[in-house]
Amino acid sequence: MAHHHEPSILLPLLLITLSLMNGKEVLASRHLLQIPAIPELPKVELPSLLPTFPKPEPTFPKPELPPLPKVELPSLPDIPSLLKPELPTFHKPELPTVPDNPDLEEPELPESPELEVPELPELPSLPTFPTFPKEIPFPFRSLSPPLSTTTP
């Protein structure tokens, strides 16, 4: 909720940016594409303004570190090699044949009795609202009071 004013700042910045843009920059960039080659300028040699100093030699000797003692690691215990397991061979099972199914007769369903639909009772009529005439007579005089032309 702390940043709910940021979009209101962006709108004036966008309007200012779009108002400062015109089509001249686009035309200038297209003109640069039409130039066949950029001429090369000669390189100017400038005299060195700073004097060159010799490289200083290090004054501190390199520190000599004491040799590290060799650490003896315990030997790993002998792990016997594992033998490859022999998988037993399985015989392919023989599947029994599926017996042929004889054509089955369609079952006969008993006839359902016809249902009688009861008649709905008649509903009472709803009250009607009065209707307006299609053309309402419009009075020739205005319904507002006349304006006074005299000043008090």
mmCIF file of C-alpha atoms in Angstrom:
data_model
loop_
_atom_site.group_PDB
_atom_site.id
_atom_site.type_symbol
_atom_site.label_atom_id
_atom_site.label_comp_id
_atom_site.label_asym_id
_atom_site.label_seq_id
_atom_site.Cartn_x
_atom_site.Cartn_y
_atom_site.Cartn_z
ATOM 1 C CA MET A 1 0.000 0.000 0.000
ATOM 2 C CA ALA A 2 2.999 2.298 0.310
ATOM 3 C CA HIS A 3 3.560 2.564 -3.452
ATOM 4 C CA HIS A 4 0.077 3.456 -4.652
ATOM 5 C CA HIS A 5 1.150 6.917 -5.958
ATOM 6 C CA GLU A 6 3.827 5.682 -8.398
ATOM 7 C CA PRO A 7 1.558 5.335 -11.494
ATOM 8 C CA SER A 8 0.454 8.969 -11.066
ATOM 9 C CA ILE A 9 4.110 10.053 -11.373
ATOM 10 C CA LEU A 10 4.692 8.050 -14.539
ATOM 11 C CA LEU A 11 1.873 9.647 -16.525
ATOM 12 C CA PRO A 12 3.294 13.227 -16.552
ATOM 13 C CA LEU A 13 6.763 11.879 -17.338
ATOM 14 C CA LEU A 14 5.348 9.923 -20.269
ATOM 15 C CA LEU A 15 3.496 12.979 -21.565
ATOM 16 C CA ILE A 16 6.626 15.163 -21.306
ATOM 17 C CA THR A 17 8.737 12.541 -23.078
ATOM 18 C CA LEU A 18 6.258 12.112 -25.910
ATOM 19 C CA SER A 19 5.834 15.872 -26.335
ATOM 20 C CA LEU A 20 9.610 16.382 -26.690
ATOM 21 C CA MET A 21 9.916 13.753 -29.394
ATOM 22 C CA ASN A 22 9.546 14.616 -33.029
ATOM 23 C CA GLY A 23 10.315 12.884 -36.315
ATOM 24 C CA LYS A 24 13.643 14.661 -36.934
ATOM 25 C CA GLU A 25 15.686 12.190 -34.905
ATOM 26 C CA VAL A 26 14.359 9.298 -36.951
ATOM 27 C CA LEU A 27 15.243 11.051 -40.211
ATOM 28 C CA ALA A 28 18.760 11.835 -38.975
ATOM 29 C CA SER A 29 19.399 8.204 -38.094
ATOM 30 C CA ARG A 30 18.190 7.093 -41.541
ATOM 31 C CA HIS A 31 20.590 9.597 -43.113
ATOM 32 C CA LEU A 32 23.479 7.963 -41.241
ATOM 33 C CA LEU A 33 22.550 4.622 -42.762
ATOM 34 C CA GLN A 34 22.831 6.086 -46.276
ATOM 35 C CA ILE A 35 26.475 7.193 -45.823
ATOM 36 C CA PRO A 36 28.676 4.717 -47.782
ATOM 37 C CA ALA A 37 31.656 4.695 -45.395
ATOM 38 C CA ILE A 38 32.835 6.739 -42.462
ATOM 39 C CA PRO A 39 36.161 8.453 -43.284
ATOM 40 C CA GLU A 40 39.022 7.498 -41.003
ATOM 41 C CA LEU A 41 40.706 10.317 -39.144
ATOM 42 C CA PRO A 42 44.487 10.308 -38.664
ATOM 43 C CA LYS A 43 45.660 9.400 -35.194
ATOM 44 C CA VAL A 44 47.283 12.235 -33.317
ATOM 45 C CA GLU A 45 50.376 11.415 -31.254
ATOM 46 C CA LEU A 46 50.456 13.335 -28.028
ATOM 47 C CA PRO A 47 53.608 13.772 -25.999
ATOM 48 C CA SER A 48 53.531 12.063 -22.660
ATOM 49 C CA LEU A 49 52.797 14.581 -19.967
ATOM 50 C CA LEU A 50 53.725 12.355 -17.046
ATOM 51 C CA PRO A 51 57.300 11.320 -16.454
ATOM 52 C CA THR A 52 57.999 7.610 -16.404
ATOM 53 C CA PHE A 53 59.328 6.250 -13.122
ATOM 54 C CA PRO A 54 61.212 2.980 -12.669
ATOM 55 C CA LYS A 55 59.249 0.127 -11.245
ATOM 56 C CA PRO A 56 59.876 -0.133 -7.505
ATOM 57 C CA GLU A 57 61.339 -3.357 -6.232
ATOM 58 C CA PRO A 58 59.565 -5.056 -3.347
ATOM 59 C CA THR A 59 61.195 -4.259 -0.041
ATOM 60 C CA PHE A 60 59.586 -7.019 1.986
ATOM 61 C CA PRO A 61 60.986 -10.544 1.777
ATOM 62 C CA LYS A 62 58.615 -13.338 0.976
ATOM 63 C CA PRO A 63 57.434 -15.091 4.126
ATOM 64 C CA GLU A 64 58.480 -18.696 4.404
ATOM 65 C CA LEU A 65 55.768 -21.006 5.617
ATOM 66 C CA PRO A 66 56.683 -24.013 7.722
ATOM 67 C CA PRO A 67 56.207 -27.337 5.968
ATOM 68 C CA LEU A 68 52.936 -29.029 6.757
ATOM 69 C CA PRO A 69 53.137 -32.462 8.350
ATOM 70 C CA LYS A 70 51.897 -35.345 6.295
ATOM 71 C CA VAL A 71 48.699 -36.791 7.611
ATOM 72 C CA GLU A 72 48.349 -40.529 7.473
ATOM 73 C CA LEU A 73 44.928 -41.619 6.428
ATOM 74 C CA PRO A 74 43.615 -44.913 7.725
ATOM 75 C CA SER A 75 43.328 -47.541 5.079
ATOM 76 C CA LEU A 76 39.888 -48.577 3.951
ATOM 77 C CA PRO A 77 38.731 -52.012 5.002
ATOM 78 C CA ASP A 78 38.760 -54.660 2.336
ATOM 79 C CA ILE A 79 35.354 -55.013 0.782
ATOM 80 C CA PRO A 80 34.780 -58.356 -0.838
ATOM 81 C CA SER A 81 33.551 -58.182 -4.360
ATOM 82 C CA LEU A 82 29.931 -59.094 -4.799
ATOM 83 C CA LEU A 83 28.983 -61.935 -7.027
ATOM 84 C CA LYS A 84 26.471 -61.350 -9.735
ATOM 85 C CA PRO A 85 23.182 -62.946 -8.746
ATOM 86 C CA GLU A 86 21.912 -65.647 -11.015
ATOM 87 C CA LEU A 87 18.322 -65.120 -11.952
ATOM 88 C CA PRO A 88 16.182 -68.233 -12.176
ATOM 89 C CA THR A 89 14.696 -69.023 -15.534
ATOM 90 C CA PHE A 90 10.936 -69.034 -15.694
ATOM 91 C CA HIS A 91 8.977 -71.172 -18.076
ATOM 92 C CA LYS A 92 6.315 -69.465 -20.111
ATOM 93 C CA PRO A 93 2.894 -70.308 -18.701
ATOM 94 C CA GLU A 94 0.373 -71.830 -21.011
ATOM 95 C CA LEU A 95 -2.867 -69.930 -21.079
ATOM 96 C CA PRO A 96 -6.089 -71.863 -21.451
ATOM 97 C CA THR A 97 -8.149 -71.185 -24.525
ATOM 98 C CA VAL A 98 -11.277 -69.093 -24.118
ATOM 99 C CA PRO A 99 -14.426 -71.025 -25.008
ATOM 100 C CA ASP A 100 -16.671 -69.570 -27.678
ATOM 101 C CA ASN A 101 -19.740 -67.874 -26.256
ATOM 102 C CA PRO A 102 -22.995 -68.792 -27.952
ATOM 103 C CA ASP A 103 -25.204 -65.966 -29.141
ATOM 104 C CA LEU A 104 -27.455 -64.967 -26.294
ATOM 105 C CA GLU A 105 -31.067 -64.147 -26.877
ATOM 106 C CA GLU A 106 -32.246 -60.682 -25.994
ATOM 107 C CA PRO A 107 -34.483 -60.725 -22.942
ATOM 108 C CA GLU A 108 -38.058 -59.633 -23.400
ATOM 109 C CA LEU A 109 -39.211 -56.922 -21.088
ATOM 110 C CA PRO A 110 -42.797 -56.693 -19.893
ATOM 111 C CA GLU A 111 -44.858 -53.937 -21.398
ATOM 112 C CA SER A 112 -45.211 -50.888 -19.216
ATOM 113 C CA PRO A 113 -48.699 -49.500 -18.671
ATOM 114 C CA GLU A 114 -49.492 -46.132 -20.197
ATOM 115 C CA LEU A 115 -49.641 -43.365 -17.637
ATOM 116 C CA GLU A 116 -52.440 -40.872 -17.633
ATOM 117 C CA VAL A 117 -51.454 -37.194 -17.381
ATOM 118 C CA PRO A 118 -53.689 -35.328 -14.951
ATOM 119 C CA GLU A 119 -55.199 -32.094 -16.181
ATOM 120 C CA LEU A 120 -54.102 -28.888 -14.480
ATOM 121 C CA PRO A 121 -56.777 -26.734 -12.905
ATOM 122 C CA GLU A 122 -57.455 -23.371 -14.502
ATOM 123 C CA LEU A 123 -55.709 -20.468 -12.806
ATOM 124 C CA PRO A 124 -57.656 -17.349 -11.883
ATOM 125 C CA SER A 125 -57.000 -14.342 -14.086
ATOM 126 C CA LEU A 126 -54.571 -11.733 -12.821
ATOM 127 C CA PRO A 127 -55.689 -8.151 -12.236
ATOM 128 C CA THR A 128 -54.867 -5.787 -15.083
ATOM 129 C CA PHE A 129 -53.281 -2.373 -14.743
ATOM 130 C CA PRO A 130 -54.824 0.644 -16.429
ATOM 131 C CA THR A 131 -53.106 1.608 -19.683
ATOM 132 C CA PHE A 132 -52.240 5.086 -20.839
ATOM 133 C CA PRO A 133 -53.536 6.362 -24.137
ATOM 134 C CA LYS A 134 -51.018 6.286 -26.963
ATOM 135 C CA GLU A 135 -51.330 10.000 -27.682
ATOM 136 C CA ILE A 136 -51.288 12.306 -24.686
ATOM 137 C CA PRO A 137 -52.729 15.771 -25.423
ATOM 138 C CA PHE A 138 -50.039 18.422 -24.908
ATOM 139 C CA PRO A 139 -51.181 21.823 -23.584
ATOM 140 C CA PHE A 140 -50.215 24.819 -25.682
ATOM 141 C CA ARG A 141 -49.167 26.862 -22.729
ATOM 142 C CA SER A 142 -46.011 26.058 -20.846
ATOM 143 C CA LEU A 143 -46.360 24.427 -17.482
ATOM 144 C CA SER A 144 -43.812 26.823 -15.936
ATOM 145 C CA PRO A 145 -44.882 30.260 -14.679
ATOM 146 C CA PRO A 146 -44.220 33.188 -17.033
ATOM 147 C CA LEU A 147 -41.018 35.158 -16.586
ATOM 148 C CA SER A 148 -41.414 38.677 -15.383
ATOM 149 C CA THR A 149 -39.945 41.359 -17.630
ATOM 150 C CA THR A 150 -40.030 44.157 -15.085
ATOM 151 C CA THR A 151 -37.399 44.675 -12.455
ATOM 152 C CA PRO A 152 -38.445 45.624 -8.917
#
